[in-house]
Amino acid sequence: MTLTPAPEPVVPRPGPEVRPTAIGPRSPESPHGPDAGPGPGPDAGPGPGPDAGRGPLLPRAVCEAALTALLLFLIVTAVRWLVGPDPGAAAARPAVLGAVVGTLLALFMMSPPGRCSGGHLNPAVSLALWRLGVFPGREVVPYAVAQLTGSLFGVWCAGLVWGPVTARPPVRHASVRADPAWGDAAVLAAEAGVLAGSTLMLAVLLASPGGRRVLPYAVGLTTALVIRVLGPLSGGSANPARQFGPALLAGDTGRLWVYVLGPALGAVLGAWLAGRTGLRRPAR
């Protein structure tokens, strides 16, 4: 075949400059999408999942443990001051506590440690994100261990700071308790239902950049509503780490299995429902 010159010079058309791509092994696709950068930027969506799985596991697990410990320390602190001698304030306590916990979750998720680890702060959330296909399955157990350890440490530190009052009723290390009329099955269903709904919400919000940006606020608002509505009924934990440390130190372990199993079942159920509606990515 003979190569002949072009009949006239080719003039490049104006347009965006095309830069060569970097040469090297391609990194795994980020949950942000194929065009996402190697790390979080000013427009990255903070919250559960998007930034997790980047970098070494140990620093991210340490961030999860530290944030969970701080969260539980502040929850015990809030309960210690909310449960006071004024019985007239009892009706407002779930709303106030819900607002405090929801605000703390949103702030922690947007903080630098939260961006580093993904800001799960909940073993059931880590499980849900794995089943949704946005978090490595091999890291679910390390994250859960870090979160449960942080829960125990945070409650223990609160006891050191505030003294024996945190161990005595009605504070009891902020351990949640269901209404006596609620049996194990009812509490289990409530805990599972909350996580199933939360998992579907995560699937929807993680599907778009706009959703990822509002994710911390959505999680905070949902948590506040759950505590306000279900707190006086089922306990409104919806987080195994929320009940793990308080229940162990308060010796209130009779229903601990319900508060651990319920959210885990709900996470799996929610991810299954997301898969049925086409929202779930393949688990990895």
Coordinates of C-alpha atoms in Angstrom, one line a residue:
M1 CA 0.0 0.0 0.0
T2 CA 1.4 3.4 -1.0
L3 CA 1.1 6.3 1.5
T4 CA 0.2 9.6 -0.2
P5 CA 0.3 13.0 1.4
A6 CA -2.9 14.7 2.2
P7 CA -4.1 17.1 -0.5
E8 CA -4.2 20.0 2.0
P9 CA -2.9 20.6 5.5
V10 CA -5.3 19.7 8.3
V11 CA -6.1 22.6 10.4
P12 CA -7.1 21.7 14.0
R13 CA -10.5 22.8 15.0
P14 CA -10.9 25.0 18.1
G15 CA -12.0 23.1 21.2
P16 CA -10.8 21.8 24.5
E17 CA -7.3 20.6 24.7
V18 CA -6.9 16.9 24.8
R19 CA -4.3 15.8 27.4
P20 CA -2.8 12.4 27.4
T21 CA -3.9 10.1 30.2
A22 CA -1.4 8.9 32.8
I23 CA 0.3 5.7 32.0
G24 CA 0.1 2.9 34.6
P25 CA -2.3 0.4 36.1
R26 CA -5.9 1.7 36.3
S27 CA -7.2 2.1 39.8
P28 CA -10.5 0.5 40.7
E29 CA -13.6 2.5 39.8
S30 CA -14.7 4.9 42.5
P31 CA -18.3 4.9 43.7
H32 CA -18.3 8.5 42.6
G33 CA -18.2 7.2 39.0
P34 CA -15.6 6.6 36.3
D35 CA -14.5 10.2 36.2
A36 CA -13.9 10.6 39.9
G37 CA -10.5 11.7 41.1
P38 CA -8.2 9.8 43.3
G39 CA -9.4 11.4 46.5
P40 CA -12.1 13.7 48.0
G41 CA -12.2 17.2 46.7
P42 CA -14.2 20.3 47.5
D43 CA -17.3 18.9 45.7
A44 CA -17.0 15.3 46.8
G45 CA -20.0 14.0 48.5
P46 CA -19.2 13.3 52.2
G47 CA -20.9 10.5 54.0
P48 CA -21.1 6.7 54.2
G49 CA -19.2 5.0 51.5
P50 CA -18.0 7.4 48.8
D51 CA -14.5 8.0 50.3
A52 CA -14.1 4.7 52.1
G53 CA -11.9 2.1 50.5
R54 CA -9.2 4.6 49.5
G55 CA -5.8 4.4 51.1
P56 CA -4.6 2.0 53.8
L57 CA -7.3 0.3 55.9
L58 CA -5.7 1.0 59.4
P59 CA -6.0 4.8 59.3
R60 CA -9.6 4.6 58.1
A61 CA -10.5 2.1 60.8
V62 CA -8.8 4.3 63.4
C63 CA -10.9 7.2 62.2
E64 CA -14.1 5.1 62.5
A65 CA -13.1 4.1 66.1
A66 CA -12.3 7.7 67.1
L67 CA -15.5 9.2 65.7
T68 CA -17.7 6.4 67.2
A69 CA -16.0 6.9 70.6
L70 CA -16.6 10.7 70.4
L71 CA -20.2 10.1 69.3
L72 CA -20.9 7.8 72.3
F73 CA -19.1 10.1 74.7
L74 CA -21.3 13.0 73.6
I75 CA -24.4 10.8 73.7
V76 CA -23.8 9.8 77.3
T77 CA -23.0 13.4 78.1
A78 CA -26.3 14.6 76.6
V79 CA -28.3 11.9 78.4
R80 CA -26.6 12.7 81.6
W81 CA -27.7 16.3 81.4
L82 CA -31.1 15.7 79.8
V83 CA -32.2 13.3 82.4
G84 CA -32.5 15.7 85.3
P85 CA -34.8 16.3 88.3
D86 CA -37.5 18.1 86.3
P87 CA -40.1 15.5 85.2
G88 CA -41.9 18.1 83.1
A89 CA -39.1 18.0 80.5
A90 CA -39.4 14.3 80.0
A91 CA -41.6 14.6 76.9
A92 CA -39.1 16.8 75.1
R93 CA -36.1 14.7 75.9
P94 CA -36.3 12.3 72.8
A95 CA -36.7 15.3 70.5
V96 CA -33.7 17.2 72.0
L97 CA -31.6 14.0 72.1
G98 CA -32.5 13.2 68.5
A99 CA -31.6 16.7 67.3
V100 CA -28.2 16.5 69.2
V101 CA -27.4 13.0 67.7
G102 CA -28.5 13.9 64.2
T103 CA -26.4 17.1 64.2
L104 CA -23.4 15.3 65.5
L105 CA -23.7 12.6 62.8
A106 CA -23.9 15.2 60.0
L107 CA -20.9 17.1 61.4
F108 CA -18.8 14.0 61.9
M109 CA -19.6 12.7 58.4
M110 CA -18.4 16.1 56.9
S111 CA -15.3 16.3 59.1
P112 CA -11.8 15.3 57.8
P113 CA -11.8 12.0 59.7
G114 CA -15.3 11.3 58.4
R115 CA -14.2 12.0 54.8
C116 CA -11.2 9.7 55.3
S117 CA -13.2 6.7 56.5
G118 CA -16.5 7.3 54.9
G119 CA -18.2 8.2 58.2
H120 CA -20.1 5.0 58.7
L121 CA -20.1 5.0 62.6
N122 CA -22.5 2.1 62.4
P123 CA -21.7 -1.6 61.6
A124 CA -25.1 -2.0 59.9
V125 CA -24.3 0.9 57.6
S126 CA -21.0 -0.7 56.6
L127 CA -22.8 -4.0 55.9
A128 CA -25.4 -2.1 53.9
L129 CA -22.8 -0.3 51.8
W130 CA -21.1 -3.6 51.0
R131 CA -24.4 -5.2 49.9
L132 CA -25.0 -2.0 47.8
G133 CA -21.7 -2.6 46.1
V134 CA -20.0 0.6 47.2
F135 CA -17.8 -0.7 50.0
P136 CA -15.3 -3.7 50.0
G137 CA -16.7 -6.7 51.7
R138 CA -13.3 -7.6 53.2
E139 CA -13.4 -4.4 55.2
V140 CA -16.8 -4.8 56.9
V141 CA -15.5 -6.8 59.8
P142 CA -12.5 -4.5 60.5
Y143 CA -14.8 -1.5 60.4
A144 CA -17.3 -3.2 62.7
V145 CA -14.6 -4.1 65.2
A146 CA -13.4 -0.5 65.2
Q147 CA -16.9 0.9 65.6
L148 CA -17.8 -1.4 68.5
T149 CA -14.4 -0.8 70.2
G150 CA -14.9 2.9 69.8
S151 CA -18.4 2.6 71.4
L152 CA -17.1 0.9 74.4
F153 CA -14.2 3.3 74.8
G154 CA -16.4 6.4 74.4
V155 CA -18.9 5.3 77.1
W156 CA -16.0 4.3 79.4
C157 CA -14.4 7.8 79.0
A158 CA -17.8 9.5 79.7
G159 CA -17.9 7.5 83.0
L160 CA -14.5 8.8 83.9
V161 CA -15.4 12.4 83.2
W162 CA -18.9 12.5 84.7
G163 CA -18.4 10.0 87.5
P164 CA -20.7 7.4 89.1
V165 CA -23.8 9.3 88.0
T166 CA -23.5 7.9 84.5
A167 CA -23.8 4.3 85.9
R168 CA -26.9 4.9 88.1
P169 CA -30.5 5.1 86.9
P170 CA -31.9 6.8 85.0
V171 CA -28.7 7.4 83.0
R172 CA -27.4 3.9 82.9
H173 CA -24.5 4.8 80.5
A174 CA -27.2 6.0 78.0
S175 CA -28.3 2.4 77.4
V176 CA -31.6 2.3 75.4
R177 CA -34.6 0.4 76.6
A178 CA -37.8 -0.4 74.9
D179 CA -41.3 0.2 76.3
P180 CA -42.3 -2.8 78.4
A181 CA -45.2 -3.4 76.0
W182 CA -42.8 -4.0 73.2
G183 CA -41.6 -7.6 72.9
D184 CA -38.4 -8.8 71.3
A185 CA -40.1 -9.4 68.0
A186 CA -41.6 -5.9 67.8
V187 CA -38.2 -4.3 68.7
L188 CA -36.5 -6.5 66.1
A189 CA -38.9 -5.5 63.4
A190 CA -38.6 -1.8 64.3
E191 CA -34.8 -1.9 64.2
A192 CA -34.8 -3.9 60.9
G193 CA -37.4 -1.6 59.3
V194 CA -35.4 1.5 60.1
L195 CA -32.2 0.1 58.6
A196 CA -34.0 -1.2 55.5
G197 CA -35.5 2.2 54.9
S198 CA -32.1 3.9 55.5
T199 CA -30.4 1.5 53.1
L200 CA -32.8 2.4 50.4
M201 CA -32.2 6.1 51.1
L202 CA -28.4 5.5 50.8
A203 CA -28.9 3.7 47.5
V204 CA -30.9 6.6 46.1
L205 CA -28.6 9.3 47.3
L206 CA -25.3 7.6 46.4
A207 CA -26.6 7.2 42.8
S208 CA -26.0 10.9 42.0
P209 CA -23.4 13.6 42.9
G210 CA -26.2 15.9 44.1
G211 CA -27.5 13.1 46.4
R212 CA -24.0 12.5 47.8
R213 CA -23.8 16.2 48.7
V214 CA -26.9 16.2 50.8
L215 CA -26.2 12.7 52.3
P216 CA -24.9 13.9 55.7
Y217 CA -27.9 16.1 56.2
A218 CA -30.3 13.3 55.2
V219 CA -28.7 10.9 57.6
G220 CA -28.7 13.4 60.4
L221 CA -32.4 14.3 59.9
T222 CA -33.4 10.6 59.6
T223 CA -31.6 9.8 62.8
A224 CA -33.2 12.7 64.6
L225 CA -36.7 11.5 63.5
V226 CA -36.0 7.9 64.5
I227 CA -34.9 8.9 68.0
R228 CA -37.8 11.2 68.4
V229 CA -40.5 8.8 67.2
L230 CA -39.1 5.4 68.2
G231 CA -37.0 6.4 71.2
P232 CA -39.8 6.1 73.7
L233 CA -41.2 2.9 72.0
S234 CA -38.5 0.5 70.8
G235 CA -35.5 2.5 72.0
G236 CA -34.7 3.9 68.6
S237 CA -31.1 2.7 68.4
A238 CA -30.8 1.5 64.8
N239 CA -27.1 1.1 65.3
P240 CA -25.4 -1.8 67.0
A241 CA -22.5 0.5 68.1
R242 CA -25.0 2.9 69.7
Q243 CA -26.1 0.1 72.1
F244 CA -23.0 -2.0 72.4
G245 CA -20.9 0.0 74.8
P246 CA -23.7 1.3 76.9
A247 CA -25.3 -2.1 77.3
L248 CA -22.1 -3.8 78.3
L249 CA -21.1 -1.2 80.9
A250 CA -24.6 -1.0 82.2
G251 CA -25.0 -4.7 82.4
D252 CA -28.1 -4.3 80.3
T253 CA -27.4 -7.1 77.8
G254 CA -30.6 -9.0 77.9
R255 CA -31.8 -7.5 74.6
L256 CA -28.5 -6.6 73.1
W257 CA -28.8 -9.3 70.5
V258 CA -32.0 -7.6 69.2
Y259 CA -30.2 -4.3 68.8
V260 CA -27.4 -6.0 67.0
L261 CA -29.3 -8.5 64.8
G262 CA -32.2 -6.2 63.9
P263 CA -30.1 -3.5 62.1
A264 CA -28.0 -6.1 60.3
L265 CA -31.1 -7.9 59.0
G266 CA -32.5 -4.5 57.9
A267 CA -29.3 -3.6 56.0
V268 CA -29.4 -6.9 54.1
L269 CA -33.1 -6.5 53.4
G270 CA -32.8 -2.9 52.2
A271 CA -29.9 -3.8 49.9
W272 CA -32.0 -6.7 48.5
L273 CA -34.9 -4.3 47.8
A274 CA -32.5 -1.9 46.2
G275 CA -31.3 -4.6 43.9
R276 CA -34.9 -5.5 43.0
T277 CA -35.4 -1.9 41.9
G278 CA -32.1 -1.6 40.1
L279 CA -30.3 0.7 42.5
R280 CA -27.7 -1.8 43.8
R281 CA -24.3 -2.3 42.3
P282 CA -22.7 -5.8 42.3
A283 CA -21.2 -6.4 45.8
R284 CA -17.4 -6.5 45.8

